[in-house]
Coordinates of C-alpha atoms in Angstrom, one line a residue:
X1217 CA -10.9 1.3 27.9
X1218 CA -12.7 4.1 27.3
X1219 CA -15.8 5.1 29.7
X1220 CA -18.1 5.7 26.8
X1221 CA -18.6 3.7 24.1
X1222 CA -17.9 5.4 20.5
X1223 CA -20.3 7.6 18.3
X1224 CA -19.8 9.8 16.0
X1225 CA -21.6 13.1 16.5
X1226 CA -23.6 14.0 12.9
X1227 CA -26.9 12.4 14.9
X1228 CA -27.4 9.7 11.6
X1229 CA -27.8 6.0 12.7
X1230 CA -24.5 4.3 13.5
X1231 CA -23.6 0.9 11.4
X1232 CA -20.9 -0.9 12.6
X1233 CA -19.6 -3.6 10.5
X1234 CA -17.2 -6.5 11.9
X1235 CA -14.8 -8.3 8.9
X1236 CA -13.8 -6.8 5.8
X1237 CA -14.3 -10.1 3.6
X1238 CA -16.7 -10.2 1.3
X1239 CA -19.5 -9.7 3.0
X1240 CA -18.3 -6.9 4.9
X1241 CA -16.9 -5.3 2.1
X1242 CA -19.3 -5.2 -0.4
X1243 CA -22.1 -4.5 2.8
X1244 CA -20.0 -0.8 3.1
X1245 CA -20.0 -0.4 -0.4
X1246 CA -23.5 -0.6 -0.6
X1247 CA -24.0 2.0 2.4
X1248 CA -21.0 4.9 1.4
X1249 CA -23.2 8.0 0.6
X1250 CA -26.1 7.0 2.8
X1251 CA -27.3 8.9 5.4
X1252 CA -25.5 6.7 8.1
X1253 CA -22.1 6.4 9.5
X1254 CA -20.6 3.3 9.1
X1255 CA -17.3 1.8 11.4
X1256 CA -15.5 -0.9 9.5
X1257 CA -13.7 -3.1 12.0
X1258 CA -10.9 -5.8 10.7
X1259 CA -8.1 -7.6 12.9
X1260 CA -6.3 -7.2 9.4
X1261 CA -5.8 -3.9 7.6
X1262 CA -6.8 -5.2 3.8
X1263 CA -9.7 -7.1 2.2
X1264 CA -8.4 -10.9 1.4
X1265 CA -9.7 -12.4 -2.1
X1266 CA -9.6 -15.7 -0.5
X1267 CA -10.3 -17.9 -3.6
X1268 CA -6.9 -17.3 -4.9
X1269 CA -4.5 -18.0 -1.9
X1270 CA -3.2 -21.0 -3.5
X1271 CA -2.3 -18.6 -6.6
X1272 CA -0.1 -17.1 -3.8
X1273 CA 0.9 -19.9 -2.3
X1274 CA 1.9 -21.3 -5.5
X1275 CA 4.3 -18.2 -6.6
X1276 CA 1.7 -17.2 -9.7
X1277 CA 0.3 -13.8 -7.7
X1278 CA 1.6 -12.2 -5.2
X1279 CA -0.3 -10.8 -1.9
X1280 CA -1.0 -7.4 -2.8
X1281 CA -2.6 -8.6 -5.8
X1282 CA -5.1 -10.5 -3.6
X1283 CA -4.8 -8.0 -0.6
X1284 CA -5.7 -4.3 -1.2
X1285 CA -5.4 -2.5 1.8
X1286 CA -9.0 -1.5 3.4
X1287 CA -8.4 2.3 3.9
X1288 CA -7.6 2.8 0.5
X1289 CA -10.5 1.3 -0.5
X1290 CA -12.7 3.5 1.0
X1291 CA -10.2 6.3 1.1
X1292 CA -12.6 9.1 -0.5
X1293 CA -16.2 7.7 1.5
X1294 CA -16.4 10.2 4.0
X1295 CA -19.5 7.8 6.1
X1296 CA -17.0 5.2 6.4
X1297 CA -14.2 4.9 9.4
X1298 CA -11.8 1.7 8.5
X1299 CA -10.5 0.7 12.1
X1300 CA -8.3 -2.3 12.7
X1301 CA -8.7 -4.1 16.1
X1302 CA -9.8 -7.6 17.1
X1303 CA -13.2 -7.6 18.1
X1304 CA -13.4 -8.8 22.0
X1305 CA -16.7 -9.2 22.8
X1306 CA -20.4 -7.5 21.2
X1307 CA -23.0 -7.0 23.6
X1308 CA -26.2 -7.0 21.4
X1309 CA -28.5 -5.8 24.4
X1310 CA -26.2 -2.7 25.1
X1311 CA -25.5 -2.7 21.5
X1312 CA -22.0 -2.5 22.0
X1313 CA -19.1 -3.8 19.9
X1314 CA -15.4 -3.8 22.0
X1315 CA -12.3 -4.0 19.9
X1316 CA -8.6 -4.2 20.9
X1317 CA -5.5 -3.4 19.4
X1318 CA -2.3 -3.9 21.4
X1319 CA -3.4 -2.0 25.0
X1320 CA -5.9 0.1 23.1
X1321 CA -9.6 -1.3 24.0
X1322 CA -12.5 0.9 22.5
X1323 CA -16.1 0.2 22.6
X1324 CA -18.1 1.1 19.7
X1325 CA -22.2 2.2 20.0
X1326 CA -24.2 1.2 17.2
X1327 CA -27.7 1.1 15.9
X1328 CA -27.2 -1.6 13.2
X1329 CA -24.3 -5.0 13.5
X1330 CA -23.0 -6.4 10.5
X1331 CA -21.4 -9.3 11.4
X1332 CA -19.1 -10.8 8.5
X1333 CA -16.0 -12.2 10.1
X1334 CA -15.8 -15.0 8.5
X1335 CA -14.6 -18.4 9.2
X1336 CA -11.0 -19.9 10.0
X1337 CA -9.4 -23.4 9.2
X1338 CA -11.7 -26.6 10.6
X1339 CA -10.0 -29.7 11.9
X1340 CA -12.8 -32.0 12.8
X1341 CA -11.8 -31.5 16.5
X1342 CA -7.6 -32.3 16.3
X1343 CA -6.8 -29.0 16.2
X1344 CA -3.4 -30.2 16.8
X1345 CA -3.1 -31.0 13.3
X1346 CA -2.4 -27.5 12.1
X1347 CA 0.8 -27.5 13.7
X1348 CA 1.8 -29.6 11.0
X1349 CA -0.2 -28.8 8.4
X1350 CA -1.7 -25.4 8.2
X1351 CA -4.9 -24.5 6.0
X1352 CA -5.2 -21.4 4.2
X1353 CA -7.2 -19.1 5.5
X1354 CA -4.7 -15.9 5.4
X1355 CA -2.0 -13.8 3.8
X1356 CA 0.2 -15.5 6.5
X1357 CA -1.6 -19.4 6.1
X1358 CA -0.3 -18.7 1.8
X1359 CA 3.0 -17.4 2.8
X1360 CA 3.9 -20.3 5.1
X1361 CA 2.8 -23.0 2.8
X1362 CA 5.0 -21.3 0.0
X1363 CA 7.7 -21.1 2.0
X1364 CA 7.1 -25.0 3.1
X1365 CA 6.9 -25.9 -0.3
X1366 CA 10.2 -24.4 -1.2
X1367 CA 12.0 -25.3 1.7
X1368 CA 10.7 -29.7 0.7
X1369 CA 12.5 -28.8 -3.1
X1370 CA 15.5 -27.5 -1.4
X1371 CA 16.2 -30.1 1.3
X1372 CA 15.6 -32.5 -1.4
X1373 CA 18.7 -31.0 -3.2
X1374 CA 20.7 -32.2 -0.3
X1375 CA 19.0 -35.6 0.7
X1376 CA 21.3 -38.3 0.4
X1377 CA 18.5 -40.9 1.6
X1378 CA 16.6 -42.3 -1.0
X1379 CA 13.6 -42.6 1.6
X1380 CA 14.1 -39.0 2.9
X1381 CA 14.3 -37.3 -0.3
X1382 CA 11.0 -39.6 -1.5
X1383 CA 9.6 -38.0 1.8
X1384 CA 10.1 -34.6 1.3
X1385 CA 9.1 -34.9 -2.7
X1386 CA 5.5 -36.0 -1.3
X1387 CA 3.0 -33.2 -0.7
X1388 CA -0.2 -34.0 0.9
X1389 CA -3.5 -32.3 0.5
X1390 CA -6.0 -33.1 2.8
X1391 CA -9.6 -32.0 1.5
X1392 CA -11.0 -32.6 -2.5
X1393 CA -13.2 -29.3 -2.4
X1394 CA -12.2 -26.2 -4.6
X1395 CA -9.6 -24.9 -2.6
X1396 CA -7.5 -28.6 -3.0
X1397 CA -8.2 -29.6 -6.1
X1398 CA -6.4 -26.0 -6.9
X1399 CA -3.6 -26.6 -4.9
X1400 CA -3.1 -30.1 -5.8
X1401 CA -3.0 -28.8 -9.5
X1402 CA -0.7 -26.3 -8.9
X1403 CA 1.8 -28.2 -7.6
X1404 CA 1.8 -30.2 -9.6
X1405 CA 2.8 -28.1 -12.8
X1406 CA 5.6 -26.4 -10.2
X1407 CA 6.9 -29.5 -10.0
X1408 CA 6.7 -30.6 -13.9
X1409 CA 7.2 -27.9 -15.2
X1410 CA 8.3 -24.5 -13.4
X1411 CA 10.7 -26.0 -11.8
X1412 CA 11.8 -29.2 -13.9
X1413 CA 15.2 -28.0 -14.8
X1414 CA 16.3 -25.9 -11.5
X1415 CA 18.0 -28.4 -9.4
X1416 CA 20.5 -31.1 -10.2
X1417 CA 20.5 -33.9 -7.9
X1418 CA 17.2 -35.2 -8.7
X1419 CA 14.2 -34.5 -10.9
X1420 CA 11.3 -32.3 -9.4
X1421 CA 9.0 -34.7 -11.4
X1422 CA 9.2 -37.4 -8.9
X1423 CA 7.5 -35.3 -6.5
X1424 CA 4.2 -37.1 -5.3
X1425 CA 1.2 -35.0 -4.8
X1426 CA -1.7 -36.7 -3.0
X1427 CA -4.9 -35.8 -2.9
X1428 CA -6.9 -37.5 0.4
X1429 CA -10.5 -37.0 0.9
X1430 CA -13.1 -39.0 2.9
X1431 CA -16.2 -38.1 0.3
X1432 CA -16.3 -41.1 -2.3
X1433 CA -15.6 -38.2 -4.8
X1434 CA -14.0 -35.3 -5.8
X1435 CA -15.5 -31.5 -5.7
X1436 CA -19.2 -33.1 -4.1
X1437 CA -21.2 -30.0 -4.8
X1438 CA -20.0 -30.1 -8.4
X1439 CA -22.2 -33.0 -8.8
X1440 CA -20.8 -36.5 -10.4
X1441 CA -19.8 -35.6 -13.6
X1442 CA -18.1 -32.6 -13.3
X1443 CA -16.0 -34.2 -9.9
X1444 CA -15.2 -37.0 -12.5
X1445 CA -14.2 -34.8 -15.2
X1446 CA -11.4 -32.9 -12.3
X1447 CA -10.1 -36.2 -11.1
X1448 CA -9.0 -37.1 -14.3
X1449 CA -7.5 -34.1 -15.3
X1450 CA -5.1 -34.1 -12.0
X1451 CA -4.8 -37.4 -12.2
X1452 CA -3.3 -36.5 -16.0
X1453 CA -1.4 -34.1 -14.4
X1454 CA 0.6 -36.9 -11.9
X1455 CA -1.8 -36.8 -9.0
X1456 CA -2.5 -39.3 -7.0
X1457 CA -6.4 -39.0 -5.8
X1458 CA -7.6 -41.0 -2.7
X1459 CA -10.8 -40.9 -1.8
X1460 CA -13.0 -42.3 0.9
X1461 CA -9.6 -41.4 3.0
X1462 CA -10.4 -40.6 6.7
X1463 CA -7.3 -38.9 7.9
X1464 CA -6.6 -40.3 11.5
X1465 CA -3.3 -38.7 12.3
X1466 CA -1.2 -36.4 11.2
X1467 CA 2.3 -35.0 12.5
X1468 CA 5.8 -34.3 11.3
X1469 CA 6.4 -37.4 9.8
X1470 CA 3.4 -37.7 7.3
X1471 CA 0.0 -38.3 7.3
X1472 CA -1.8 -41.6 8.4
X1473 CA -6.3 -42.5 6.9
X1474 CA -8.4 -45.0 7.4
X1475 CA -9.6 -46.0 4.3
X1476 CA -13.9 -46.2 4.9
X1477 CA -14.1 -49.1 2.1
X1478 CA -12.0 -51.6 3.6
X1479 CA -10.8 -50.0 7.0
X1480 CA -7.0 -50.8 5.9
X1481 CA -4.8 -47.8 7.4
X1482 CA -2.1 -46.2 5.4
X1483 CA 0.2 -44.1 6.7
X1484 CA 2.0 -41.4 4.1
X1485 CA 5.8 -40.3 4.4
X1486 CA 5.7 -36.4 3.7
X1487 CA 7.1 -33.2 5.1
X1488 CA 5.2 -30.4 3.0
X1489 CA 1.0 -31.2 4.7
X1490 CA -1.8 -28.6 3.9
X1491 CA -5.4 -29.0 5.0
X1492 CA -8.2 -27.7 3.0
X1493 CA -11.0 -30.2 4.5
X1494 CA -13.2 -28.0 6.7
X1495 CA -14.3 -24.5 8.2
X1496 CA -14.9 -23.1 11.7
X1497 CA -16.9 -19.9 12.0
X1498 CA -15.7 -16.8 14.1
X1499 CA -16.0 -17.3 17.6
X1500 CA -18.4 -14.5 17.3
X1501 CA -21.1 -16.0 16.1
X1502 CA -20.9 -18.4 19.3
X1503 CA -21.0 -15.4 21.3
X1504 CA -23.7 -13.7 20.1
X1505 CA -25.5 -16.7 20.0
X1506 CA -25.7 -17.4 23.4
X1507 CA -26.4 -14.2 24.0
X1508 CA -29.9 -14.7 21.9
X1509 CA -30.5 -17.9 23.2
X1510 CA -29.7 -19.8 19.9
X1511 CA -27.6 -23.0 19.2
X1512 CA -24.8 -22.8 16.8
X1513 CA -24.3 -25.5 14.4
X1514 CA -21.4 -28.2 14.6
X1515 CA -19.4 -25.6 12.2
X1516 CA -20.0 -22.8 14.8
X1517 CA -22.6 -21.1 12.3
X1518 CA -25.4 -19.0 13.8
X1519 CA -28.8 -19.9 12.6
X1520 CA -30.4 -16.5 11.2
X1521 CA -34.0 -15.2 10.4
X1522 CA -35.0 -14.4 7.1
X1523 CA -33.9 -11.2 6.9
X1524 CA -30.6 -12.3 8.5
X1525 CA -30.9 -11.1 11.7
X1526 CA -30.4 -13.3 14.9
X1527 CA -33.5 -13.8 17.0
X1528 CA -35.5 -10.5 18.5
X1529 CA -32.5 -8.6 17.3
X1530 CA -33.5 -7.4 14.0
X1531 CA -30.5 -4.8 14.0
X1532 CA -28.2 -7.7 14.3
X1533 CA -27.4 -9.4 10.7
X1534 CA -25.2 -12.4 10.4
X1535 CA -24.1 -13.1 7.0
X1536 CA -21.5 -15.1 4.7
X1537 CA -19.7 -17.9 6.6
X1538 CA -21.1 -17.3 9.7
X1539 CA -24.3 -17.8 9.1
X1540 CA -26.5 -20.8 8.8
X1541 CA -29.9 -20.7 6.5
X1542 CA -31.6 -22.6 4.1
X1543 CA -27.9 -24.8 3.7
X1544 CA -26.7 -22.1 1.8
X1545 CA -22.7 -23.0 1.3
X1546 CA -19.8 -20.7 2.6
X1547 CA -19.0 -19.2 -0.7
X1548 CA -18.0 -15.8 -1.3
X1549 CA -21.5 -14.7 -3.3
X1550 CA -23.5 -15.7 -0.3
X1551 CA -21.3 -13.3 1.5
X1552 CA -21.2 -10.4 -0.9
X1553 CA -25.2 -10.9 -1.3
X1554 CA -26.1 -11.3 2.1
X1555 CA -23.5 -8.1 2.8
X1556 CA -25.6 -6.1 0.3
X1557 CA -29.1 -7.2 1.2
X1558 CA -28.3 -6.0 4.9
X1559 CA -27.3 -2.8 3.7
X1560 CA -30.4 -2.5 1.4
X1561 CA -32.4 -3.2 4.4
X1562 CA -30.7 -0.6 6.7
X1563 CA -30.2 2.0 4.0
X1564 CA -34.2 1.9 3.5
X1565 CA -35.1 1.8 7.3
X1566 CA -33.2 5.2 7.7
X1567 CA -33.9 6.7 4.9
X1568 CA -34.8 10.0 6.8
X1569 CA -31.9 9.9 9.0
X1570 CA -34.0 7.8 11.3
X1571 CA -34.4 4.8 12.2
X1572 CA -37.9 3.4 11.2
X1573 CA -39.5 0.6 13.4
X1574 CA -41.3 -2.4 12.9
X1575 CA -40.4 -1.6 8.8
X1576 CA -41.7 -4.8 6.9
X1577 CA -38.9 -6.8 5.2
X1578 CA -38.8 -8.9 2.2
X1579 CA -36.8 -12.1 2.8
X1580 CA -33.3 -13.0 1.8
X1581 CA -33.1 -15.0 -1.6
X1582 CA -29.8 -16.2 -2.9
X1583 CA -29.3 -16.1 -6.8
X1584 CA -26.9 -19.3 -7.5
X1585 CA -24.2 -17.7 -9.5
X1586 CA -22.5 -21.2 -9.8
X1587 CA -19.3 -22.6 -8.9
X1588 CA -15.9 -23.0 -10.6
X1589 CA -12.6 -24.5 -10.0
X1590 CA -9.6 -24.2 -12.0
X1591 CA -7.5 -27.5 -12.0
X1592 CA -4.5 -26.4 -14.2
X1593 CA -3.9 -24.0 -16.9
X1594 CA -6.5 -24.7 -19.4
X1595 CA -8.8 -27.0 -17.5
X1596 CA -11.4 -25.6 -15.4
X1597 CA -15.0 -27.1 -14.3
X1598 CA -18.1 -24.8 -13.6
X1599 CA -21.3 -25.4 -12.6
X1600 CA -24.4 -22.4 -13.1
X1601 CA -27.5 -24.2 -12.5
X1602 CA -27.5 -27.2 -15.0
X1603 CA -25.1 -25.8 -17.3
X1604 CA -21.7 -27.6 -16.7
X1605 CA -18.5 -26.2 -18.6
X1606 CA -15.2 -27.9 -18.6
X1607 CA -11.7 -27.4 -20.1
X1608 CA -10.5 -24.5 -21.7
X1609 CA -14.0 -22.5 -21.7
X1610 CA -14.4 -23.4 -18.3
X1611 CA -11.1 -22.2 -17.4
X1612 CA -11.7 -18.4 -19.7
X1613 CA -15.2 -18.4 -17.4
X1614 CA -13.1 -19.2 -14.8
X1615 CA -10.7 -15.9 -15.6
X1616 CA -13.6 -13.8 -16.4
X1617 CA -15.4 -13.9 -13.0
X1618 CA -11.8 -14.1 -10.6
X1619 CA -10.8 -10.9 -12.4
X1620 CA -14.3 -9.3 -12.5
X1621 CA -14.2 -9.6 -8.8
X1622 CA -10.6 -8.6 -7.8
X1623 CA -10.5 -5.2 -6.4
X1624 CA -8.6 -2.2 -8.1
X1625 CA -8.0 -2.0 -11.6
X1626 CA -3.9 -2.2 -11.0
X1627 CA -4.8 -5.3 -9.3
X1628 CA -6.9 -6.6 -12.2
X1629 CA -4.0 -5.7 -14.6
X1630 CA -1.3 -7.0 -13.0
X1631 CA -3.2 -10.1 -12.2
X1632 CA -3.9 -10.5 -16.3
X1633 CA -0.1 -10.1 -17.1
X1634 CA 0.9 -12.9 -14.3
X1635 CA -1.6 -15.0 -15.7
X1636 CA -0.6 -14.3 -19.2
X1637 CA 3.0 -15.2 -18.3
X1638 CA 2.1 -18.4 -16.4
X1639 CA 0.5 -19.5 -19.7
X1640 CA 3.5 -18.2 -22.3
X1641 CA 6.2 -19.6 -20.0
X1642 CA 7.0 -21.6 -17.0
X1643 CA 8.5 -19.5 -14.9
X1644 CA 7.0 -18.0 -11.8
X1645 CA 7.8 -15.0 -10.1
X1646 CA 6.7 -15.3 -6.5
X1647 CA 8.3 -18.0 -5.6
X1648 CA 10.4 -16.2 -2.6
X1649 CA 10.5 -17.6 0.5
X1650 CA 12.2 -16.5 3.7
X1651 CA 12.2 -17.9 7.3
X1652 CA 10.4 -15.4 8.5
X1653 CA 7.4 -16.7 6.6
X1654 CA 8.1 -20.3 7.5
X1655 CA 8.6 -19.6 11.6
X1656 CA 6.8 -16.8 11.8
X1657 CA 3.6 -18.5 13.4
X1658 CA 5.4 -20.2 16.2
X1659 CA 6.8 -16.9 17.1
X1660 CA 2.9 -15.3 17.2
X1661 CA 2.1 -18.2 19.2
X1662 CA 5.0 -17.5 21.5
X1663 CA 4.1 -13.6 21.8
X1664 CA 0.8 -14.5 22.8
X1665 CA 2.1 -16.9 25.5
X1666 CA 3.9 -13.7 26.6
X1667 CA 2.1 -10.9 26.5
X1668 CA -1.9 -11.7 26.1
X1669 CA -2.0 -10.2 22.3
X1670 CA 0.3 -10.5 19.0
X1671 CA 0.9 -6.7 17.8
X1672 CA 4.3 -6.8 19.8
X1673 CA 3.2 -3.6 20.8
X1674 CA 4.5 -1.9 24.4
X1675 CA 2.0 -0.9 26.9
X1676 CA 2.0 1.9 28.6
X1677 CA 4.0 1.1 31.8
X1678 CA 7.2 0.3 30.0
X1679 CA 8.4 -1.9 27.5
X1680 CA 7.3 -5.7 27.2
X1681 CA 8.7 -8.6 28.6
X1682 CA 10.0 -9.8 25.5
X1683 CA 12.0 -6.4 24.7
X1684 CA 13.6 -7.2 28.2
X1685 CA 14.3 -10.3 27.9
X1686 CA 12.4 -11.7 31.4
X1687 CA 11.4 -15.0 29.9

């Protein structure tokens, strides 16, 4: 580690900003040109358009579309370093942020912290769960399930059980909110229709897809009408829709809920799970919260000020899923305007190339953009204030503001054409899977058990255990 903690030497205040989601993202757009220097961090080297990992995991968009790589987003903003590491610790009375990449462990000086990274899968305390059936969170999370999905149609092929086959033709998703009910969708028009002619010992339409949720409705923020109008259509579409399901256990066999009406207990033969039920915050929000002398939430949010910032510490901003104010939900425009309000902030208090103290701030307000949710091709339910939209205009609203917010214009175009093809034929064109996606996560989780981190990378003294084979 180095002895002093990074700088850069042009004298302007130094912003560093952890996460390159949304609200990291869009908080260095708001700051290239300004008279500060501004160190992105990311354990990941490209901005995730999270609302569309089920299009990847689905085989309608591929990652890149969804993925742009960070550096050449900001490839021509000469105030802005891109620097991929995992951020160890922050120290927000030394105002120090420590990141580590393989051996290499640098600490970072700064005069303003955005902190923006984000939130991972939630399992309600049985984290063991995920070993069986992952959220989607990542890249990796979209790739897995893919491959998981693929691998259930192809064992299928070569069932000769009635019972097995029926087992892996059942797909479980666990959680009703946007991300499921888009999942659920999906796979259900892979199985009815993308792939309804590819395989010959069975018919991909008797695959099951279940739905489980414990609200007593689907899509709750939606509001009544709107979550009835989406059950129905999936429910058109072949799925079956539990709610008021309290899942209990899950492991490679299937899934087993209580239901909260009549406390019966069911228990669900299937080898494809996914879990889209809950979030956890960054761990880093927990750590800079005890270092304030604040309580997180049960979600591991950090309760902010105002103005965002976390206690005394006005140079410290929390925003997007991390955060907790107001009961704003962890959606990606309270991110991307909590990201830019920061930036406002800081952009005005060093106008001069100083830092001004004691500046007066005007308080964070949210503007509700609405919410949307595609359920299939054509059917779509969004809510902006107490409009509600559904079907096909809901779905063309629904294309609007997902393309208006991907990054790049090749991204945007190439996204339109896969779209455009999903809705003129049935075929899909990502629907590759290799075992390297499906086992790749077991063999992180081995590397770390190994060698403390997951780059692979050797240290300095020689090469790594693995490369000699010790264990």
């Amino acid at each position: 580690m180095t002895e002093t903690p990074y700088r850069p030497r042009t004298g302007r205040p130094h912003v560093v900003i952890v996460g390159s989601g949304f609200g990291g993202l869009f908080a260095a757009r708001k700051l290239k040109d300004e008279n500060v220097d501004v160190t992105l961090i990311d354990r990941t080297n490209h901005h995730l358009f999270q609302p569309l990992l089920y299009q990847v995991a689905t085989g309608i968009l591929s990652s890149g579309e969804i993925a742009p790589p960070t550096r050449q987003i900001f490839d021509g903003e000469q105030n802005i370093r891109v620097v991929k590491g995992e951020v160890t610790d922050i120290d927000v009375d030394g105002r120090t942020v420590t990141s580590k990449l393989g051996d290499r462990v640098q600490a970072w000086e700064y005069d303003y912290l955005i902190v923006a990274a984000g939130a991972g899968q939630g399992y309600f305390g049985n984290d063991h769960f995920a070993k069986y059936a992952p959220g989607m969170k990542t890249i990796d999370d979209a790739l897995e399930i893919r491959s998981r999905i693929i691998a259930s149609f192809e064992h299928a092929e070569l069932a000769n059980d009635p019972a097995e086959r029926e087992r892996l033709l059942t797909f479980v998703v666990v959680g009703a909110g946007p991300t499921g009910v888009e999942l659920a969708g999906q796979l259900a028009e892979l199985a009815n229709r993308t792939l309804k002619s590819s395989y010959r010992s069975y018919n991909p339409h008797a695959a099951r897809v279940i739905l489980l949720d414990g609200a007593p409705q689907v899509l709750p923020p939606f509001g009544k009408r709107l979550g009835r109008n989406a059950q129905k259509q999936l429910e058109k579409l072949g799925v079956s829709v539990k709610l008021n399901a309290m899942v209990t256990d899950v492991n490679e066999y299937g899934v087993t809920y209580k239901n909260a009406e009549d406390d019966s207990v069911e228990t669900i033969p299937s080898y494809c799970k996914i879990w889209s039920a809950g979030v956890a915050a960054s761990p880093l929000g927990k750590m800079i919260a005890d270092q304030t002398g604040i309580e997180c939430d049960r979600a591991g949010r950090v309760p902010v000020n105002p103005d965002l910032s976390v206690g005394e510490h006005k140079n410290v901003f929390v925003v997007g899923d991390m955060m907790s104010l107001d009961g704003l939900p962890g959606v990606a425009q309270v991110a991307i305007q909590g990201g830019e309000y920061a930036a406002d902030l800081i952009t005005a208090e060093t106008e001069g190339g100083e830092i001004a103290e004691n500046a007066a701030r005007e308080p964070f307000e949210y503007f509700d953009k609405g919410s949307m949710a595609t359920v299939s091709r054509f059917a779509a339910v969004v809510k902006m204030g107490k409009v509600e939209v559904t079907g096909f205009l809901g779905w063309v609203l629904w294309l609007a503001v997902h393309l208006m917010f991907l990054v790049g214009f090749r991204n945007r175009l190439v996204s339109v054409i896969s779209w455009g093809l999903n809705v003129l034929t049935r075929d899909r064109y990502q629907l590759v899977s290799t075992r390297q996606q499906m086992y790749a996560r077991t063999a992180i989780d081995r590397l770390i058990e190994l060698t403390g981190d997951d780059t692979g990378i050797r240290d300095k003294k020689g090469i790594s255990e693995i490369e000699r084979g010790d264990k």
